[in-house]
Amino acid sequence: MERLIASLNWPVCYTILLVGSAAVAWILTPVVARLGRPLGLLDMPGGRKTHARPMPRSGGIALFATFWLVVGVSVVAAIVAQKSVAQAAPVGPIMRNVPQVLPKLAAVAAGALWIFAVGLWDDRRALRPSTKLFCQVVAVVPLLLARIQIVSFIPWAWVGMLLTVAWVVLLINSFNFLDNMDGLSAGVGAIVSAVLAWISFRSGERLMTAMFVVMLGTLLGFLRHNFSPARVFMGDSGAMFLGYMLGVLTVLATYYERGVPTRLPVLTPLIVLGVPLFDTCSVLWIRWREGRPLMQGDRNHFSHRLVNLGMSAPAAVVFIYLVTLCVALGALLLQLRELKIAGALLVAFQTVLWLVIIYLLERLGKR
């Protein structure tokens, strides 16, 4: 057993985490789907809904349970195996640091549990938008108490705290807004997690890479049951949990390295998450322009606008996957050590260009 542990390297560990989390989510999702009716977690057809029969929206339980089960087991395994690993394995030095990150991990888990519980309650009782927004802000409090906040090139701590609250709440709502078609939020989240996992790996952040890999595996396992035609929805509990975790993990990760001649790599999360942020901003703009409540649901999302152009719902989802991948891959260039300012600006321009193309596509389609 000690020889096996001593032979572990990071690619092997990441593969175990990816396959393990995907398998757990794949097995657990149908189980929690059957709990939808007894728990009162059903999405009824009608109105702006496109499904014809009641659908369980208990998938968020599978996402939350899978992610934290795999993370919890991994933490326990790392602590137990510390003596066996010693200096022999490539993973040894990092595994011995696991106990030191437990306080911050506990803060992240506390916020995740809170936002998950709020989402479950919203799935059952439909909270008022103002109440939901307040609860989302509360979810960030454990992070701030654990000194988890945006610090890159910000001289004032209070500014970093405000930016952290705004960023995490923005992503919570972005993925909640994005969850409007089968497999959309989960698929985009998986692509984002994969790209950020690779960026963290290249930056030498092994534990952050592991967290993104677990999220990727969890979403892939869930997506097997959520892609069109979906058999279960993630609900607000799953969408808000997903947005919260990606918000927190992007705050914890490091994107700027000393020696790089530009600070633009700190924009990496904005670029990787460009599509969800574009959807949120465009929807809010349309609602504001039409004088409707900003948090009132409608069919003006990016995916709906693509369907209005003549795409089928599954085709619109796949199209958004591809746009997300194209935009996110540009962020990989920001991590190059030989990156120049001109190259970084080119990546930013490419991202904006993609969004302009989408906007023009929609405008021409309406004509």
Short mmCIF file of C-alpha atoms in Angstrom, two decimals:
data_model
loop_
_atom_site.label_atom_id
_atom_site.label_comp_id
_atom_site.label_asym_id
_atom_site.label_seq_id
_atom_site.Cartn_x
_atom_site.Cartn_y
_atom_site.Cartn_z
CA MET A 1 0.00 0.00 0.00
CA GLU A 2 2.82 2.39 0.89
CA ARG A 3 4.49 1.70 -2.46
CA LEU A 4 1.23 2.51 -4.24
CA ILE A 5 0.85 5.79 -2.35
CA ALA A 6 4.50 6.66 -2.89
CA SER A 7 4.08 6.21 -6.64
CA LEU A 8 1.21 8.69 -6.89
CA ASN A 9 1.69 11.74 -9.07
CA TRP A 10 -0.65 14.63 -9.79
CA PRO A 11 -2.04 13.40 -13.14
CA VAL A 12 -3.00 10.12 -11.45
CA CYS A 13 -4.62 11.98 -8.54
CA TYR A 14 -6.56 14.25 -10.87
CA THR A 15 -7.75 11.28 -12.93
CA ILE A 16 -8.99 9.55 -9.78
CA LEU A 17 -10.81 12.71 -8.69
CA LEU A 18 -12.34 13.28 -12.13
CA VAL A 19 -13.55 9.72 -12.65
CA GLY A 20 -14.61 9.32 -9.03
CA SER A 21 -16.69 12.51 -8.89
CA ALA A 22 -18.26 11.81 -12.30
CA ALA A 23 -19.20 8.29 -11.21
CA VAL A 24 -20.72 9.45 -7.92
CA ALA A 25 -22.76 12.18 -9.64
CA TRP A 26 -23.87 9.78 -12.39
CA ILE A 27 -25.11 7.26 -9.80
CA LEU A 28 -26.54 9.76 -7.32
CA THR A 29 -28.48 12.00 -9.73
CA PRO A 30 -31.23 9.48 -10.63
CA VAL A 31 -31.65 8.73 -6.93
CA VAL A 32 -32.25 12.37 -5.97
CA ALA A 33 -34.44 12.83 -9.06
CA ARG A 34 -36.88 10.36 -7.54
CA LEU A 35 -36.95 12.50 -4.40
CA GLY A 36 -38.27 15.50 -6.31
CA ARG A 37 -41.95 14.76 -5.79
CA PRO A 38 -41.76 13.68 -2.10
CA LEU A 39 -39.67 16.77 -1.28
CA GLY A 40 -41.94 19.11 -3.20
CA LEU A 41 -39.16 19.96 -5.65
CA LEU A 42 -41.08 19.85 -8.92
CA ASP A 43 -40.90 22.31 -11.81
CA MET A 44 -44.44 22.54 -13.16
CA PRO A 45 -45.10 23.20 -16.89
CA GLY A 46 -46.80 26.33 -18.12
CA GLY A 47 -46.04 30.00 -18.63
CA ARG A 48 -42.56 30.53 -20.06
CA LYS A 49 -41.61 26.89 -19.30
CA THR A 50 -40.95 24.60 -22.27
CA HIS A 51 -41.31 21.17 -20.65
CA ALA A 52 -44.68 19.45 -20.95
CA ARG A 53 -44.71 17.48 -17.68
CA PRO A 54 -43.66 18.11 -14.08
CA MET A 55 -39.88 17.78 -13.78
CA PRO A 56 -37.89 17.12 -10.61
CA ARG A 57 -35.58 20.01 -9.80
CA SER A 58 -33.73 18.18 -7.08
CA GLY A 59 -30.53 17.79 -9.10
CA GLY A 60 -28.80 20.40 -6.97
CA ILE A 61 -28.77 17.87 -4.13
CA ALA A 62 -26.65 15.55 -6.28
CA LEU A 63 -24.26 18.37 -7.24
CA PHE A 64 -23.77 19.55 -3.67
CA ALA A 65 -23.50 16.06 -2.17
CA THR A 66 -21.11 14.75 -4.83
CA PHE A 67 -18.75 17.70 -4.71
CA TRP A 68 -18.39 17.82 -0.95
CA LEU A 69 -18.36 14.05 -0.55
CA VAL A 70 -15.41 13.73 -2.93
CA VAL A 71 -13.62 16.75 -1.42
CA GLY A 72 -14.23 15.45 2.11
CA VAL A 73 -12.98 11.95 1.34
CA SER A 74 -9.93 13.41 -0.42
CA VAL A 75 -9.07 15.62 2.56
CA VAL A 76 -9.38 12.70 4.99
CA ALA A 77 -7.28 10.49 2.69
CA ALA A 78 -4.60 13.19 2.43
CA ILE A 79 -4.41 13.60 6.21
CA VAL A 80 -4.32 9.85 6.86
CA ALA A 81 -1.73 9.21 4.14
CA GLN A 82 0.67 11.98 5.19
CA LYS A 83 3.08 9.68 7.01
CA SER A 84 3.01 7.06 4.28
CA VAL A 85 3.65 9.57 1.55
CA ALA A 86 6.48 11.38 3.36
CA GLN A 87 8.93 12.78 0.83
CA ALA A 88 8.72 9.85 -1.57
CA ALA A 89 5.76 10.83 -3.72
CA PRO A 90 5.49 13.93 -5.91
CA VAL A 91 2.25 14.75 -4.09
CA GLY A 92 3.85 14.52 -0.65
CA PRO A 93 4.75 18.17 0.07
CA ILE A 94 1.32 19.42 -1.01
CA MET A 95 -0.58 16.72 0.89
CA ARG A 96 1.16 17.73 4.11
CA ASN A 97 -0.18 21.26 3.63
CA VAL A 98 -3.80 20.09 3.51
CA PRO A 99 -4.44 20.57 7.27
CA GLN A 100 -3.32 24.19 6.94
CA VAL A 101 -6.06 25.00 4.42
CA LEU A 102 -8.85 23.40 6.46
CA PRO A 103 -10.04 26.70 8.05
CA LYS A 104 -10.51 28.31 4.66
CA LEU A 105 -12.08 25.14 3.28
CA ALA A 106 -14.52 25.14 6.20
CA ALA A 107 -15.48 28.75 5.41
CA VAL A 108 -16.10 27.86 1.77
CA ALA A 109 -18.18 24.85 2.82
CA ALA A 110 -20.24 26.97 5.24
CA GLY A 111 -21.09 29.48 2.52
CA ALA A 112 -21.83 26.67 0.07
CA LEU A 113 -24.18 24.97 2.52
CA TRP A 114 -26.00 28.24 3.14
CA ILE A 115 -26.48 29.09 -0.54
CA PHE A 116 -27.52 25.50 -1.27
CA ALA A 117 -30.14 25.64 1.51
CA VAL A 118 -31.41 29.00 0.24
CA GLY A 119 -31.71 27.52 -3.25
CA LEU A 120 -33.65 24.52 -1.95
CA TRP A 121 -36.04 26.80 -0.11
CA ASP A 122 -36.44 28.92 -3.25
CA ASP A 123 -37.20 25.78 -5.28
CA ARG A 124 -39.97 24.94 -2.82
CA ARG A 125 -41.42 28.34 -1.95
CA ALA A 126 -40.13 30.88 -4.53
CA LEU A 127 -38.38 33.54 -2.45
CA ARG A 128 -38.81 37.22 -3.20
CA PRO A 129 -35.91 38.59 -5.31
CA SER A 130 -34.85 40.99 -2.55
CA THR A 131 -34.78 38.18 0.02
CA LYS A 132 -32.79 35.96 -2.32
CA LEU A 133 -30.27 38.72 -3.00
CA PHE A 134 -29.81 39.36 0.72
CA CYS A 135 -29.23 35.64 1.33
CA GLN A 136 -26.65 35.57 -1.47
CA VAL A 137 -24.72 38.38 0.19
CA VAL A 138 -24.85 36.51 3.51
CA ALA A 139 -23.22 33.51 1.80
CA VAL A 140 -20.07 35.59 1.26
CA VAL A 141 -19.71 36.52 4.95
CA PRO A 142 -17.87 33.28 5.95
CA LEU A 143 -15.38 33.95 3.14
CA LEU A 144 -14.60 37.44 4.38
CA LEU A 145 -14.23 36.19 7.95
CA ALA A 146 -11.68 33.65 6.67
CA ARG A 147 -9.85 36.42 4.75
CA ILE A 148 -10.86 35.00 1.39
CA GLN A 149 -11.14 38.04 -0.86
CA ILE A 150 -9.83 39.65 -4.02
CA VAL A 151 -6.41 41.14 -3.30
CA SER A 152 -4.68 41.51 -6.68
CA PHE A 153 -3.21 45.02 -6.93
CA ILE A 154 -5.86 46.45 -4.56
CA PRO A 155 -4.29 48.64 -1.85
CA TRP A 156 -7.45 48.93 0.26
CA ALA A 157 -8.84 45.85 2.00
CA TRP A 158 -12.39 47.21 2.09
CA VAL A 159 -12.39 47.59 -1.70
CA GLY A 160 -11.30 43.97 -2.04
CA MET A 161 -14.11 42.89 0.27
CA LEU A 162 -16.74 44.79 -1.74
CA LEU A 163 -15.40 43.40 -5.02
CA THR A 164 -15.49 39.88 -3.58
CA VAL A 165 -19.13 40.24 -2.53
CA ALA A 166 -20.05 41.70 -5.93
CA TRP A 167 -18.15 39.02 -7.88
CA VAL A 168 -19.53 36.01 -6.01
CA VAL A 169 -23.11 37.34 -6.02
CA LEU A 170 -22.79 38.15 -9.73
CA LEU A 171 -21.73 34.59 -10.56
CA ILE A 172 -24.43 33.09 -8.35
CA ASN A 173 -27.03 34.97 -10.37
CA SER A 174 -25.28 34.43 -13.70
CA PHE A 175 -25.47 30.65 -13.45
CA ASN A 176 -28.98 30.87 -12.05
CA PHE A 177 -30.01 32.97 -15.07
CA LEU A 178 -28.16 30.60 -17.41
CA ASP A 179 -30.09 27.58 -16.15
CA ASN A 180 -32.93 27.98 -18.64
CA MET A 181 -32.41 25.05 -21.05
CA ASP A 182 -31.52 21.40 -20.65
CA GLY A 183 -27.81 20.99 -19.92
CA LEU A 184 -26.92 24.64 -20.44
CA SER A 185 -25.71 25.76 -17.01
CA ALA A 186 -24.05 22.42 -16.24
CA GLY A 187 -22.29 22.24 -19.61
CA VAL A 188 -20.99 25.81 -19.50
CA GLY A 189 -19.89 25.23 -15.90
CA ALA A 190 -18.01 22.10 -16.98
CA ILE A 191 -16.17 23.95 -19.77
CA VAL A 192 -15.26 26.79 -17.42
CA SER A 193 -14.06 24.32 -14.76
CA ALA A 194 -11.92 22.44 -17.29
CA VAL A 195 -10.19 25.60 -18.55
CA LEU A 196 -9.62 26.96 -15.04
CA ALA A 197 -8.30 23.56 -13.92
CA TRP A 198 -5.71 23.65 -16.70
CA ILE A 199 -4.74 27.24 -15.88
CA SER A 200 -4.34 26.37 -12.18
CA PHE A 201 -2.26 23.32 -13.07
CA ARG A 202 0.04 25.38 -15.28
CA SER A 203 0.40 27.89 -12.43
CA GLY A 204 1.45 25.16 -10.01
CA GLU A 205 -1.64 25.50 -7.81
CA ARG A 206 -2.20 21.79 -7.19
CA LEU A 207 -4.98 22.04 -4.61
CA MET A 208 -6.92 24.59 -6.67
CA THR A 209 -6.57 22.32 -9.68
CA ALA A 210 -8.02 19.47 -7.64
CA MET A 211 -11.06 21.56 -6.67
CA PHE A 212 -11.76 22.52 -10.28
CA VAL A 213 -11.30 18.89 -11.38
CA VAL A 214 -13.82 17.69 -8.78
CA MET A 215 -16.30 20.31 -9.99
CA LEU A 216 -15.69 19.24 -13.58
CA GLY A 217 -16.30 15.57 -12.79
CA THR A 218 -19.41 16.39 -10.76
CA LEU A 219 -20.91 18.38 -13.63
CA LEU A 220 -20.04 15.74 -16.25
CA GLY A 221 -21.71 13.01 -14.21
CA PHE A 222 -24.78 15.19 -13.67
CA LEU A 223 -24.88 16.28 -17.32
CA ARG A 224 -25.52 12.67 -18.36
CA HIS A 225 -29.02 13.08 -16.88
CA ASN A 226 -29.49 16.80 -17.52
CA PHE A 227 -28.72 17.17 -21.23
CA SER A 228 -31.67 17.24 -23.62
CA PRO A 229 -34.05 15.60 -23.05
CA ALA A 230 -33.37 16.24 -19.36
CA ARG A 231 -34.66 13.83 -16.74
CA VAL A 232 -33.86 16.16 -13.86
CA PHE A 233 -33.17 19.88 -13.38
CA MET A 234 -30.49 21.29 -11.07
CA GLY A 235 -32.94 23.88 -9.72
CA ASP A 236 -31.93 27.07 -7.96
CA SER A 237 -30.09 25.01 -5.35
CA GLY A 238 -27.76 23.57 -7.97
CA ALA A 239 -27.39 26.69 -10.11
CA MET A 240 -26.64 28.98 -7.18
CA PHE A 241 -24.26 26.42 -5.66
CA LEU A 242 -22.42 26.15 -8.98
CA GLY A 243 -22.14 29.92 -9.36
CA TYR A 244 -21.03 30.30 -5.75
CA MET A 245 -18.29 27.68 -6.04
CA LEU A 246 -16.90 29.06 -9.30
CA GLY A 247 -16.98 32.54 -7.79
CA VAL A 248 -15.07 31.42 -4.69
CA LEU A 249 -12.56 29.27 -6.57
CA THR A 250 -11.73 32.07 -9.00
CA VAL A 251 -11.10 34.38 -6.04
CA LEU A 252 -8.78 31.82 -4.42
CA ALA A 253 -6.83 31.04 -7.59
CA THR A 254 -3.79 33.04 -8.73
CA TYR A 255 -3.47 34.27 -12.31
CA TYR A 256 -0.58 36.74 -12.19
CA GLU A 257 3.06 35.66 -11.90
CA ARG A 258 6.02 37.88 -11.15
CA GLY A 259 8.09 38.53 -14.22
CA VAL A 260 5.16 38.78 -16.62
CA PRO A 261 5.35 42.25 -18.23
CA THR A 262 1.61 42.94 -17.90
CA ARG A 263 -0.98 42.63 -15.16
CA LEU A 264 -3.75 41.74 -17.59
CA PRO A 265 -3.69 38.01 -16.61
CA VAL A 266 -5.79 39.03 -13.57
CA LEU A 267 -8.64 39.40 -16.08
CA THR A 268 -8.56 35.64 -16.73
CA PRO A 269 -11.78 34.86 -14.78
CA LEU A 270 -13.67 37.61 -16.62
CA ILE A 271 -12.66 36.13 -19.97
CA VAL A 272 -13.25 32.48 -19.08
CA LEU A 273 -16.68 33.37 -17.67
CA GLY A 274 -17.44 35.80 -20.48
CA VAL A 275 -20.50 33.98 -21.81
CA PRO A 276 -22.42 33.67 -18.50
CA LEU A 277 -21.57 37.30 -17.73
CA PHE A 278 -22.66 38.40 -21.21
CA ASP A 279 -25.98 36.59 -20.78
CA THR A 280 -26.59 38.24 -17.41
CA CYS A 281 -25.67 41.74 -18.55
CA SER A 282 -27.68 41.52 -21.78
CA VAL A 283 -30.79 40.20 -20.00
CA LEU A 284 -30.61 42.89 -17.31
CA TRP A 285 -30.15 45.54 -20.01
CA ILE A 286 -33.23 44.32 -21.92
CA ARG A 287 -35.34 44.27 -18.76
CA TRP A 288 -34.18 47.75 -17.73
CA ARG A 289 -34.80 49.14 -21.21
CA GLU A 290 -38.33 47.70 -21.25
CA GLY A 291 -39.07 48.97 -17.75
CA ARG A 292 -39.56 45.52 -16.21
CA PRO A 293 -38.27 44.26 -12.83
CA LEU A 294 -34.62 43.22 -13.19
CA MET A 295 -35.10 39.93 -11.33
CA GLN A 296 -38.32 38.90 -13.09
CA GLY A 297 -37.85 35.83 -15.29
CA ASP A 298 -38.45 36.04 -19.04
CA ARG A 299 -37.43 34.50 -22.37
CA ASN A 300 -34.82 37.08 -23.35
CA HIS A 301 -31.76 35.02 -22.44
CA PHE A 302 -28.96 34.32 -24.90
CA SER A 303 -30.27 30.78 -25.48
CA HIS A 304 -33.84 31.98 -26.09
CA ARG A 305 -32.64 34.58 -28.56
CA LEU A 306 -30.78 31.89 -30.51
CA VAL A 307 -33.95 29.78 -30.64
CA ASN A 308 -35.81 32.82 -31.96
CA LEU A 309 -33.27 32.89 -34.81
CA GLY A 310 -34.40 29.40 -35.83
CA MET A 311 -32.14 27.08 -33.82
CA SER A 312 -33.55 24.13 -31.92
CA ALA A 313 -33.04 24.23 -28.15
CA PRO A 314 -30.32 21.50 -28.17
CA ALA A 315 -28.55 23.25 -31.07
CA ALA A 316 -28.63 26.55 -29.17
CA VAL A 317 -27.12 24.85 -26.12
CA VAL A 318 -24.31 23.28 -28.17
CA PHE A 319 -23.68 26.62 -29.90
CA ILE A 320 -23.28 28.30 -26.51
CA TYR A 321 -20.91 25.49 -25.46
CA LEU A 322 -18.73 26.24 -28.50
CA VAL A 323 -18.76 30.00 -27.92
CA THR A 324 -17.87 29.44 -24.26
CA LEU A 325 -14.96 27.22 -25.28
CA CYS A 326 -13.68 29.67 -27.90
CA VAL A 327 -13.83 32.61 -25.50
CA ALA A 328 -12.35 30.65 -22.59
CA LEU A 329 -9.45 29.22 -24.60
CA GLY A 330 -8.28 32.75 -25.31
CA ALA A 331 -7.59 33.12 -21.59
CA LEU A 332 -4.93 30.40 -21.84
CA LEU A 333 -2.75 32.82 -23.79
CA LEU A 334 -2.79 35.21 -20.84
CA GLN A 335 -0.84 32.64 -18.83
CA LEU A 336 2.20 32.60 -21.12
CA ARG A 337 5.36 33.82 -19.37
CA GLU A 338 6.52 35.55 -22.53
CA LEU A 339 3.20 37.39 -22.79
CA LYS A 340 3.51 40.97 -24.00
CA ILE A 341 1.02 43.75 -23.44
CA ALA A 342 0.03 43.68 -27.12
CA GLY A 343 -0.73 39.95 -26.88
CA ALA A 344 -2.84 40.42 -23.78
CA LEU A 345 -4.79 43.22 -25.43
CA LEU A 346 -5.31 40.97 -28.45
CA VAL A 347 -6.89 38.32 -26.21
CA ALA A 348 -9.19 40.93 -24.68
CA PHE A 349 -10.08 42.19 -28.16
CA GLN A 350 -10.82 38.63 -29.31
CA THR A 351 -13.23 38.18 -26.39
CA VAL A 352 -15.05 41.43 -27.13
CA LEU A 353 -15.15 40.53 -30.83
CA TRP A 354 -16.90 37.24 -30.08
CA LEU A 355 -19.55 39.06 -28.07
CA VAL A 356 -20.00 41.65 -30.83
CA ILE A 357 -20.44 38.86 -33.40
CA ILE A 358 -23.14 37.31 -31.20
CA TYR A 359 -24.86 40.68 -30.85
CA LEU A 360 -24.80 41.30 -34.61
CA LEU A 361 -26.05 37.76 -35.27
CA GLU A 362 -29.04 38.43 -33.07
CA ARG A 363 -29.72 41.86 -34.59
CA LEU A 364 -29.54 40.59 -38.18
CA GLY A 365 -31.68 37.59 -37.26
CA LYS A 366 -34.46 39.87 -36.03
CA ARG A 367 -34.51 41.66 -39.39
#
